[in-house]
Amino acid sequence: FERPDFPLKFSGASPLAGAVPYAQCYGGHQFGTWAGQLGDGRAITLGEIRNSKLERWELQLKGAGKTPYSRFADGLAVLRSSILVCRVSQSFLRFGSFQIHASRGGEDLGIVRSLADYAIRHHFPHIENMSKSESLSFSTGDNDQSVVDLTSNKYAAWTVEIAERTASLVARWQGVGFTHGVLNTDNMSILGLTIDYGPFGFLDAFDPSYTPNVTDLPGRRYCFANQPDIGLWNIAQFASTLMTANLISDQEANYAMERYGTKFMDDYQAILSQKLGLQKYNKQLVNKLLSNLAVDKVDYTNFFRALSNIKADPSIPGDELLVPLKAVLLDIGKERKEAWTSWVQSYIQ
């Protein structure tokens, strides 16, 4: 930040050596419906650089002026929200970057393959270097006892990893009460990163149907509780894209979706167990807790903070069990106090 050329490089005033700035074209499913060609009307990638750790980073200006995808606007950002934003990520490639070319068919199918090769080479090198001796064969559980061998098709191994990364990402969102707000396929990173979130929000009062996006209010497609299923739906669209380009088979696509479900549950259960301080996941205890949180609209983050004050001591008198939770269990009547006391007793056990 102290280098004199920093503001010049990060504002686009002084081009990066060897870089060719571009605006990215992509498509996507928006609120479950195919929207065709999109592309960020305000985003210009300055280029990609490798830092001293040899990590690849993409520098992208948001609001720098007109692009081919500005849709009759000037591509600028208003002063009240930003002056000039340079956002940085290892990549801004998203599911929609592949979808647009698959949807066009013909010669564009070759672009899907080229883009996949690029992504694997630069962001998933371990898949590029995967040895045939690494046995990555899995039974799909079908009646015909079919086997998916990920070592024989790098695109299948890649799809499975994207599915698992996405599942881990959504599990972490659910763990901290983060609601993305606009989980269209053009907002889903192939690296399992949180990009293009907005209008996002964190849960205050626990409400599974919470959505921070007013456009989403009628159907609440992207509400907090729906995020895991939407992640899977988006993976299905991405896998379908790669099938269209003949990169993966129907069976390999199904296996990727199966891995999404398994990975999500594994990570989500581990995160909740950690938040509760449990050695292993207790489904009944967790389900009852989430139900109680929803009924009383308890602050999601502050509840877990307060919970850390509860001692695992079965000898605590019943009328004192809720004292550590007093700050988060506000205005609850006798019946609800009994429900919470019962839960805390189970938790202490």
PDB file of C-alpha atoms in Angstrom, residues 83-307:
ATOM      1  CA  ILE A  83     -15.783   6.150  -5.652  1.00  0.00           C
ATOM      2  CA  LEU A  84     -13.755   3.440  -7.356  1.00  0.00           C
ATOM      3  CA  VAL A  85     -13.820  -0.169  -6.195  1.00  0.00           C
ATOM      4  CA  CYS A  86     -11.117  -2.674  -7.131  1.00  0.00           C
ATOM      5  CA  ARG A  87     -12.239  -6.088  -5.957  1.00  0.00           C
ATOM      6  CA  VAL A  88      -9.715  -8.876  -5.699  1.00  0.00           C
ATOM      7  CA  SER A  89     -10.291 -12.614  -5.870  1.00  0.00           C
ATOM      8  CA  GLN A  90      -8.360 -15.656  -7.003  1.00  0.00           C
ATOM      9  CA  SER A  91     -10.921 -15.795  -9.786  1.00  0.00           C
ATOM     10  CA  PHE A  92     -14.277 -14.307 -10.680  1.00  0.00           C
ATOM     11  CA  LEU A  93     -15.171 -17.280 -12.887  1.00  0.00           C
ATOM     12  CA  ARG A  94     -18.657 -18.419 -12.019  1.00  0.00           C
ATOM     13  CA  PHE A  95     -21.054 -21.168 -13.070  1.00  0.00           C
ATOM     14  CA  GLY A  96     -22.599 -18.741 -15.541  1.00  0.00           C
ATOM     15  CA  SER A  97     -19.236 -18.244 -17.295  1.00  0.00           C
ATOM     16  CA  PHE A  98     -19.621 -21.805 -18.583  1.00  0.00           C
ATOM     17  CA  GLN A  99     -23.405 -21.788 -18.965  1.00  0.00           C
ATOM     18  CA  ILE A 100     -23.512 -19.018 -21.559  1.00  0.00           C
ATOM     19  CA  HIS A 101     -21.310 -20.936 -24.005  1.00  0.00           C
ATOM     20  CA  ALA A 102     -23.066 -24.268 -23.478  1.00  0.00           C
ATOM     21  CA  SER A 103     -26.399 -22.540 -24.152  1.00  0.00           C
ATOM     22  CA  ARG A 104     -25.148 -21.261 -27.513  1.00  0.00           C
ATOM     23  CA  GLY A 105     -23.984 -24.697 -28.639  1.00  0.00           C
ATOM     24  CA  GLY A 106     -21.969 -25.277 -31.813  1.00  0.00           C
ATOM     25  CA  GLU A 107     -18.444 -23.898 -31.719  1.00  0.00           C
ATOM     26  CA  ASP A 108     -19.074 -22.369 -28.283  1.00  0.00           C
ATOM     27  CA  LEU A 109     -18.971 -25.843 -26.747  1.00  0.00           C
ATOM     28  CA  GLY A 110     -15.239 -25.757 -27.414  1.00  0.00           C
ATOM     29  CA  ILE A 111     -15.024 -22.605 -25.283  1.00  0.00           C
ATOM     30  CA  VAL A 112     -16.561 -24.512 -22.351  1.00  0.00           C
ATOM     31  CA  ARG A 113     -13.733 -27.053 -22.630  1.00  0.00           C
ATOM     32  CA  SER A 114     -11.062 -24.339 -23.026  1.00  0.00           C
ATOM     33  CA  LEU A 115     -12.396 -22.470 -19.995  1.00  0.00           C
ATOM     34  CA  ALA A 116     -12.499 -25.695 -17.965  1.00  0.00           C
ATOM     35  CA  ASP A 117      -8.915 -26.511 -18.994  1.00  0.00           C
ATOM     36  CA  TYR A 118      -7.833 -23.009 -17.973  1.00  0.00           C
ATOM     37  CA  ALA A 119      -9.573 -23.248 -14.584  1.00  0.00           C
ATOM     38  CA  ILE A 120      -8.118 -26.680 -13.827  1.00  0.00           C
ATOM     39  CA  ARG A 121      -4.607 -25.698 -14.901  1.00  0.00           C
ATOM     40  CA  HIS A 122      -4.468 -22.513 -12.817  1.00  0.00           C
ATOM     41  CA  HIS A 123      -6.816 -23.162  -9.897  1.00  0.00           C
ATOM     42  CA  PHE A 124      -6.995 -26.951  -9.539  1.00  0.00           C
ATOM     43  CA  PRO A 125      -3.440 -28.056 -10.488  1.00  0.00           C
ATOM     44  CA  HIS A 126      -3.675 -31.132  -8.259  1.00  0.00           C
ATOM     45  CA  ILE A 127      -6.376 -32.440 -10.605  1.00  0.00           C
ATOM     46  CA  GLU A 128      -4.222 -31.728 -13.665  1.00  0.00           C
ATOM     47  CA  ASN A 129      -1.392 -33.690 -12.037  1.00  0.00           C
ATOM     48  CA  MET A 130      -3.593 -36.518 -10.798  1.00  0.00           C
ATOM     49  CA  SER A 131      -1.849 -39.850 -11.198  1.00  0.00           C
ATOM     50  CA  LYS A 132      -3.624 -42.817 -12.720  1.00  0.00           C
ATOM     51  CA  SER A 133      -2.285 -44.818  -9.775  1.00  0.00           C
ATOM     52  CA  GLU A 134      -4.467 -42.814  -7.396  1.00  0.00           C
ATOM     53  CA  SER A 135      -7.526 -44.977  -7.107  1.00  0.00           C
ATOM     54  CA  LEU A 136     -10.470 -42.584  -7.136  1.00  0.00           C
ATOM     55  CA  SER A 137     -13.156 -45.065  -8.112  1.00  0.00           C
ATOM     56  CA  PHE A 138     -16.523 -44.928  -6.390  1.00  0.00           C
ATOM     57  CA  SER A 139     -19.600 -47.087  -6.567  1.00  0.00           C
ATOM     58  CA  THR A 140     -22.594 -44.933  -7.449  1.00  0.00           C
ATOM     59  CA  GLY A 141     -24.953 -47.217  -5.591  1.00  0.00           C
ATOM     60  CA  ASP A 142     -27.050 -47.858  -8.676  1.00  0.00           C
ATOM     61  CA  ASN A 143     -28.667 -51.217  -9.212  1.00  0.00           C
ATOM     62  CA  ASP A 144     -26.176 -52.065 -11.926  1.00  0.00           C
ATOM     63  CA  GLN A 145     -23.291 -51.558  -9.463  1.00  0.00           C
ATOM     64  CA  SER A 146     -21.779 -48.896 -11.730  1.00  0.00           C
ATOM     65  CA  VAL A 147     -18.503 -47.269 -10.786  1.00  0.00           C
ATOM     66  CA  VAL A 148     -17.369 -43.682 -11.334  1.00  0.00           C
ATOM     67  CA  ASP A 149     -13.605 -43.462 -11.809  1.00  0.00           C
ATOM     68  CA  LEU A 150     -12.482 -39.878 -11.264  1.00  0.00           C
ATOM     69  CA  THR A 151      -8.920 -40.626 -12.357  1.00  0.00           C
ATOM     70  CA  SER A 152     -10.076 -41.401 -15.895  1.00  0.00           C
ATOM     71  CA  ASN A 153     -11.804 -38.043 -16.421  1.00  0.00           C
ATOM     72  CA  LYS A 154     -10.284 -34.882 -14.970  1.00  0.00           C
ATOM     73  CA  TYR A 155     -13.496 -32.942 -15.696  1.00  0.00           C
ATOM     74  CA  ALA A 156     -15.479 -35.324 -13.503  1.00  0.00           C
ATOM     75  CA  ALA A 157     -12.948 -34.978 -10.661  1.00  0.00           C
ATOM     76  CA  TRP A 158     -13.122 -31.201 -11.110  1.00  0.00           C
ATOM     77  CA  THR A 159     -16.930 -31.150 -10.992  1.00  0.00           C
ATOM     78  CA  VAL A 160     -16.932 -33.228  -7.803  1.00  0.00           C
ATOM     79  CA  GLU A 161     -14.461 -30.854  -6.147  1.00  0.00           C
ATOM     80  CA  ILE A 162     -16.545 -27.809  -7.123  1.00  0.00           C
ATOM     81  CA  ALA A 163     -19.622 -29.529  -5.668  1.00  0.00           C
ATOM     82  CA  GLU A 164     -17.798 -30.268  -2.408  1.00  0.00           C
ATOM     83  CA  ARG A 165     -16.325 -26.769  -2.138  1.00  0.00           C
ATOM     84  CA  THR A 166     -19.779 -25.278  -2.682  1.00  0.00           C
ATOM     85  CA  ALA A 167     -21.271 -27.576  -0.057  1.00  0.00           C
ATOM     86  CA  SER A 168     -18.607 -26.560   2.485  1.00  0.00           C
ATOM     87  CA  LEU A 169     -19.219 -22.898   1.711  1.00  0.00           C
ATOM     88  CA  VAL A 170     -22.985 -23.148   2.247  1.00  0.00           C
ATOM     89  CA  ALA A 171     -22.453 -25.151   5.449  1.00  0.00           C
ATOM     90  CA  ARG A 172     -20.310 -22.315   6.802  1.00  0.00           C
ATOM     91  CA  TRP A 173     -22.996 -19.780   5.821  1.00  0.00           C
ATOM     92  CA  GLN A 174     -25.589 -21.787   7.754  1.00  0.00           C
ATOM     93  CA  GLY A 175     -23.213 -21.996  10.706  1.00  0.00           C
ATOM     94  CA  VAL A 176     -22.871 -18.234  11.124  1.00  0.00           C
ATOM     95  CA  GLY A 177     -26.346 -17.218   9.994  1.00  0.00           C
ATOM     96  CA  PHE A 178     -25.249 -15.612   6.705  1.00  0.00           C
ATOM     97  CA  THR A 179     -27.856 -15.176   3.972  1.00  0.00           C
ATOM     98  CA  HIS A 180     -26.376 -14.482   0.533  1.00  0.00           C
ATOM     99  CA  GLY A 181     -29.561 -12.983  -0.868  1.00  0.00           C
ATOM    100  CA  VAL A 182     -29.199 -13.618  -4.592  1.00  0.00           C
ATOM    101  CA  LEU A 183     -27.976 -17.153  -5.263  1.00  0.00           C
ATOM    102  CA  ASN A 184     -28.381 -17.084  -9.039  1.00  0.00           C
ATOM    103  CA  THR A 185     -26.002 -19.355 -10.956  1.00  0.00           C
ATOM    104  CA  ASP A 186     -24.171 -16.295 -12.280  1.00  0.00           C
ATOM    105  CA  ASN A 187     -23.264 -15.459  -8.674  1.00  0.00           C
ATOM    106  CA  MET A 188     -21.756 -18.851  -7.830  1.00  0.00           C
ATOM    107  CA  SER A 189     -17.947 -19.116  -7.764  1.00  0.00           C
ATOM    108  CA  ILE A 190     -16.280 -22.213  -9.206  1.00  0.00           C
ATOM    109  CA  LEU A 191     -13.768 -21.910  -6.353  1.00  0.00           C
ATOM    110  CA  GLY A 192     -16.367 -22.116  -3.588  1.00  0.00           C
ATOM    111  CA  LEU A 193     -15.926 -18.460  -2.634  1.00  0.00           C
ATOM    112  CA  THR A 194     -18.541 -15.972  -1.433  1.00  0.00           C
ATOM    113  CA  ILE A 195     -18.850 -13.587  -4.399  1.00  0.00           C
ATOM    114  CA  ASP A 196     -21.557 -11.209  -5.633  1.00  0.00           C
ATOM    115  CA  TYR A 197     -23.428 -11.410  -2.352  1.00  0.00           C
ATOM    116  CA  GLY A 198     -26.043  -8.790  -2.101  1.00  0.00           C
ATOM    117  CA  PRO A 199     -28.275  -7.671  -0.781  1.00  0.00           C
ATOM    118  CA  PHE A 200     -26.872  -9.997   1.904  1.00  0.00           C
ATOM    119  CA  GLY A 201     -27.750 -10.163   5.578  1.00  0.00           C
ATOM    120  CA  PHE A 202     -26.921 -11.956   8.813  1.00  0.00           C
ATOM    121  CA  LEU A 203     -29.656 -13.457  10.946  1.00  0.00           C
ATOM    122  CA  ASP A 204     -30.502 -11.432  14.015  1.00  0.00           C
ATOM    123  CA  ALA A 205     -33.755 -12.923  15.248  1.00  0.00           C
ATOM    124  CA  PHE A 206     -33.626 -16.554  14.113  1.00  0.00           C
ATOM    125  CA  ASP A 207     -36.050 -16.890  11.225  1.00  0.00           C
ATOM    126  CA  PRO A 208     -35.435 -19.731   8.741  1.00  0.00           C
ATOM    127  CA  SER A 209     -37.528 -17.914   6.124  1.00  0.00           C
ATOM    128  CA  TYR A 210     -35.457 -14.718   6.376  1.00  0.00           C
ATOM    129  CA  THR A 211     -34.369 -13.158   3.078  1.00  0.00           C
ATOM    130  CA  PRO A 212     -32.579  -9.813   2.851  1.00  0.00           C
ATOM    131  CA  ASN A 213     -33.580  -9.382  -0.805  1.00  0.00           C
ATOM    132  CA  VAL A 214     -36.868  -7.532  -1.394  1.00  0.00           C
ATOM    133  CA  THR A 215     -37.028  -9.007  -4.914  1.00  0.00           C
ATOM    134  CA  ASP A 216     -37.027 -12.449  -3.288  1.00  0.00           C
ATOM    135  CA  LEU A 217     -39.817 -11.696  -0.806  1.00  0.00           C
ATOM    136  CA  PRO A 218     -42.775 -13.118  -2.797  1.00  0.00           C
ATOM    137  CA  GLY A 219     -41.365 -16.664  -3.046  1.00  0.00           C
ATOM    138  CA  ARG A 220     -38.412 -16.487  -0.639  1.00  0.00           C
ATOM    139  CA  ARG A 221     -36.483 -18.784  -2.973  1.00  0.00           C
ATOM    140  CA  TYR A 222     -33.175 -17.634  -1.501  1.00  0.00           C
ATOM    141  CA  CYS A 223     -34.166 -17.488   2.154  1.00  0.00           C
ATOM    142  CA  PHE A 224     -31.749 -18.743   4.831  1.00  0.00           C
ATOM    143  CA  ALA A 225     -33.296 -22.213   5.151  1.00  0.00           C
ATOM    144  CA  ASN A 226     -33.299 -22.791   1.383  1.00  0.00           C
ATOM    145  CA  GLN A 227     -29.608 -22.096   0.780  1.00  0.00           C
ATOM    146  CA  PRO A 228     -28.424 -25.736   1.034  1.00  0.00           C
ATOM    147  CA  ASP A 229     -31.014 -26.913  -1.514  1.00  0.00           C
ATOM    148  CA  ILE A 230     -30.327 -23.971  -3.813  1.00  0.00           C
ATOM    149  CA  GLY A 231     -26.621 -24.794  -3.716  1.00  0.00           C
ATOM    150  CA  LEU A 232     -27.462 -28.299  -4.918  1.00  0.00           C
ATOM    151  CA  TRP A 233     -29.833 -26.976  -7.602  1.00  0.00           C
ATOM    152  CA  ASN A 234     -27.092 -24.680  -8.896  1.00  0.00           C
ATOM    153  CA  ILE A 235     -24.578 -27.542  -8.951  1.00  0.00           C
ATOM    154  CA  ALA A 236     -27.103 -29.514 -11.018  1.00  0.00           C
ATOM    155  CA  GLN A 237     -27.262 -26.671 -13.569  1.00  0.00           C
ATOM    156  CA  PHE A 238     -23.465 -26.480 -13.702  1.00  0.00           C
ATOM    157  CA  ALA A 239     -23.160 -30.243 -14.157  1.00  0.00           C
ATOM    158  CA  SER A 240     -25.780 -30.098 -16.913  1.00  0.00           C
ATOM    159  CA  THR A 241     -23.649 -27.469 -18.666  1.00  0.00           C
ATOM    160  CA  LEU A 242     -20.597 -29.742 -18.627  1.00  0.00           C
ATOM    161  CA  MET A 243     -22.716 -32.653 -19.885  1.00  0.00           C
ATOM    162  CA  THR A 244     -23.892 -30.493 -22.802  1.00  0.00           C
ATOM    163  CA  ALA A 245     -20.241 -29.882 -23.679  1.00  0.00           C
ATOM    164  CA  ASN A 246     -19.580 -33.657 -23.441  1.00  0.00           C
ATOM    165  CA  LEU A 247     -17.080 -33.201 -20.612  1.00  0.00           C
ATOM    166  CA  ILE A 248     -18.844 -35.421 -18.066  1.00  0.00           C
ATOM    167  CA  SER A 249     -21.408 -38.202 -18.215  1.00  0.00           C
ATOM    168  CA  ASP A 250     -24.850 -38.309 -16.653  1.00  0.00           C
ATOM    169  CA  GLN A 251     -23.509 -40.742 -14.072  1.00  0.00           C
ATOM    170  CA  GLU A 252     -20.584 -38.471 -13.168  1.00  0.00           C
ATOM    171  CA  ALA A 253     -22.965 -35.518 -12.807  1.00  0.00           C
ATOM    172  CA  ASN A 254     -25.170 -37.513 -10.447  1.00  0.00           C
ATOM    173  CA  TYR A 255     -22.154 -38.534  -8.399  1.00  0.00           C
ATOM    174  CA  ALA A 256     -21.112 -34.872  -8.018  1.00  0.00           C
ATOM    175  CA  MET A 257     -24.575 -34.001  -6.709  1.00  0.00           C
ATOM    176  CA  GLU A 258     -24.441 -36.958  -4.326  1.00  0.00           C
ATOM    177  CA  ARG A 259     -21.081 -35.721  -3.023  1.00  0.00           C
ATOM    178  CA  TYR A 260     -22.571 -32.245  -2.493  1.00  0.00           C
ATOM    179  CA  GLY A 261     -25.221 -33.681  -0.177  1.00  0.00           C
ATOM    180  CA  THR A 262     -22.775 -35.805   1.798  1.00  0.00           C
ATOM    181  CA  LYS A 263     -20.191 -33.042   2.153  1.00  0.00           C
ATOM    182  CA  PHE A 264     -22.796 -30.482   3.214  1.00  0.00           C
ATOM    183  CA  MET A 265     -24.193 -32.704   5.972  1.00  0.00           C
ATOM    184  CA  ASP A 266     -20.725 -33.681   7.209  1.00  0.00           C
ATOM    185  CA  ASP A 267     -19.555 -30.071   7.419  1.00  0.00           C
ATOM    186  CA  TYR A 268     -22.812 -28.635   8.756  1.00  0.00           C
ATOM    187  CA  GLN A 269     -23.066 -31.223  11.508  1.00  0.00           C
ATOM    188  CA  ALA A 270     -19.416 -30.667  12.459  1.00  0.00           C
ATOM    189  CA  ILE A 271     -19.930 -26.883  12.614  1.00  0.00           C
ATOM    190  CA  LEU A 272     -23.056 -27.128  14.793  1.00  0.00           C
ATOM    191  CA  SER A 273     -21.403 -29.685  17.045  1.00  0.00           C
ATOM    192  CA  GLN A 274     -18.498 -27.262  17.497  1.00  0.00           C
ATOM    193  CA  LYS A 275     -20.845 -24.354  18.226  1.00  0.00           C
ATOM    194  CA  LEU A 276     -22.543 -26.468  20.890  1.00  0.00           C
ATOM    195  CA  GLY A 277     -19.288 -27.860  22.259  1.00  0.00           C
ATOM    196  CA  LEU A 278     -20.367 -31.449  21.598  1.00  0.00           C
ATOM    197  CA  GLN A 279     -18.059 -34.353  20.866  1.00  0.00           C
ATOM    198  CA  LYS A 280     -20.462 -35.649  18.240  1.00  0.00           C
ATOM    199  CA  TYR A 281     -23.600 -34.474  16.470  1.00  0.00           C
ATOM    200  CA  ASN A 282     -26.904 -34.967  18.291  1.00  0.00           C
ATOM    201  CA  LYS A 283     -29.736 -34.629  15.785  1.00  0.00           C
ATOM    202  CA  GLN A 284     -32.562 -34.559  18.327  1.00  0.00           C
ATOM    203  CA  LEU A 285     -30.881 -31.898  20.469  1.00  0.00           C
ATOM    204  CA  VAL A 286     -30.064 -29.699  17.453  1.00  0.00           C
ATOM    205  CA  ASN A 287     -33.544 -29.982  15.912  1.00  0.00           C
ATOM    206  CA  LYS A 288     -35.200 -29.026  19.188  1.00  0.00           C
ATOM    207  CA  LEU A 289     -32.802 -26.098  19.601  1.00  0.00           C
ATOM    208  CA  LEU A 290     -33.485 -24.726  16.103  1.00  0.00           C
ATOM    209  CA  SER A 291     -37.218 -25.095  16.717  1.00  0.00           C
ATOM    210  CA  ASN A 292     -36.963 -23.180  20.002  1.00  0.00           C
ATOM    211  CA  LEU A 293     -34.832 -20.457  18.404  1.00  0.00           C
ATOM    212  CA  ALA A 294     -37.413 -19.992  15.652  1.00  0.00           C
ATOM    213  CA  VAL A 295     -40.437 -19.916  18.006  1.00  0.00           C
ATOM    214  CA  ASP A 296     -38.937 -17.210  20.209  1.00  0.00           C
ATOM    215  CA  LYS A 297     -37.045 -15.416  17.423  1.00  0.00           C
ATOM    216  CA  VAL A 298     -33.832 -15.534  19.438  1.00  0.00           C
ATOM    217  CA  ASP A 299     -30.738 -13.673  18.207  1.00  0.00           C
ATOM    218  CA  TYR A 300     -28.759 -16.396  16.424  1.00  0.00           C
ATOM    219  CA  THR A 301     -25.232 -15.121  17.067  1.00  0.00           C
ATOM    220  CA  ASN A 302     -25.749 -13.848  20.603  1.00  0.00           C
ATOM    221  CA  PHE A 303     -27.483 -17.070  21.636  1.00  0.00           C
ATOM    222  CA  PHE A 304     -24.408 -19.196  20.975  1.00  0.00           C
ATOM    223  CA  ARG A 305     -22.246 -16.603  22.720  1.00  0.00           C
ATOM    224  CA  ALA A 306     -24.487 -16.765  25.800  1.00  0.00           C
ATOM    225  CA  LEU A 307     -24.615 -20.557  25.641  1.00  0.00           C
TER     226      LEU A 307
END
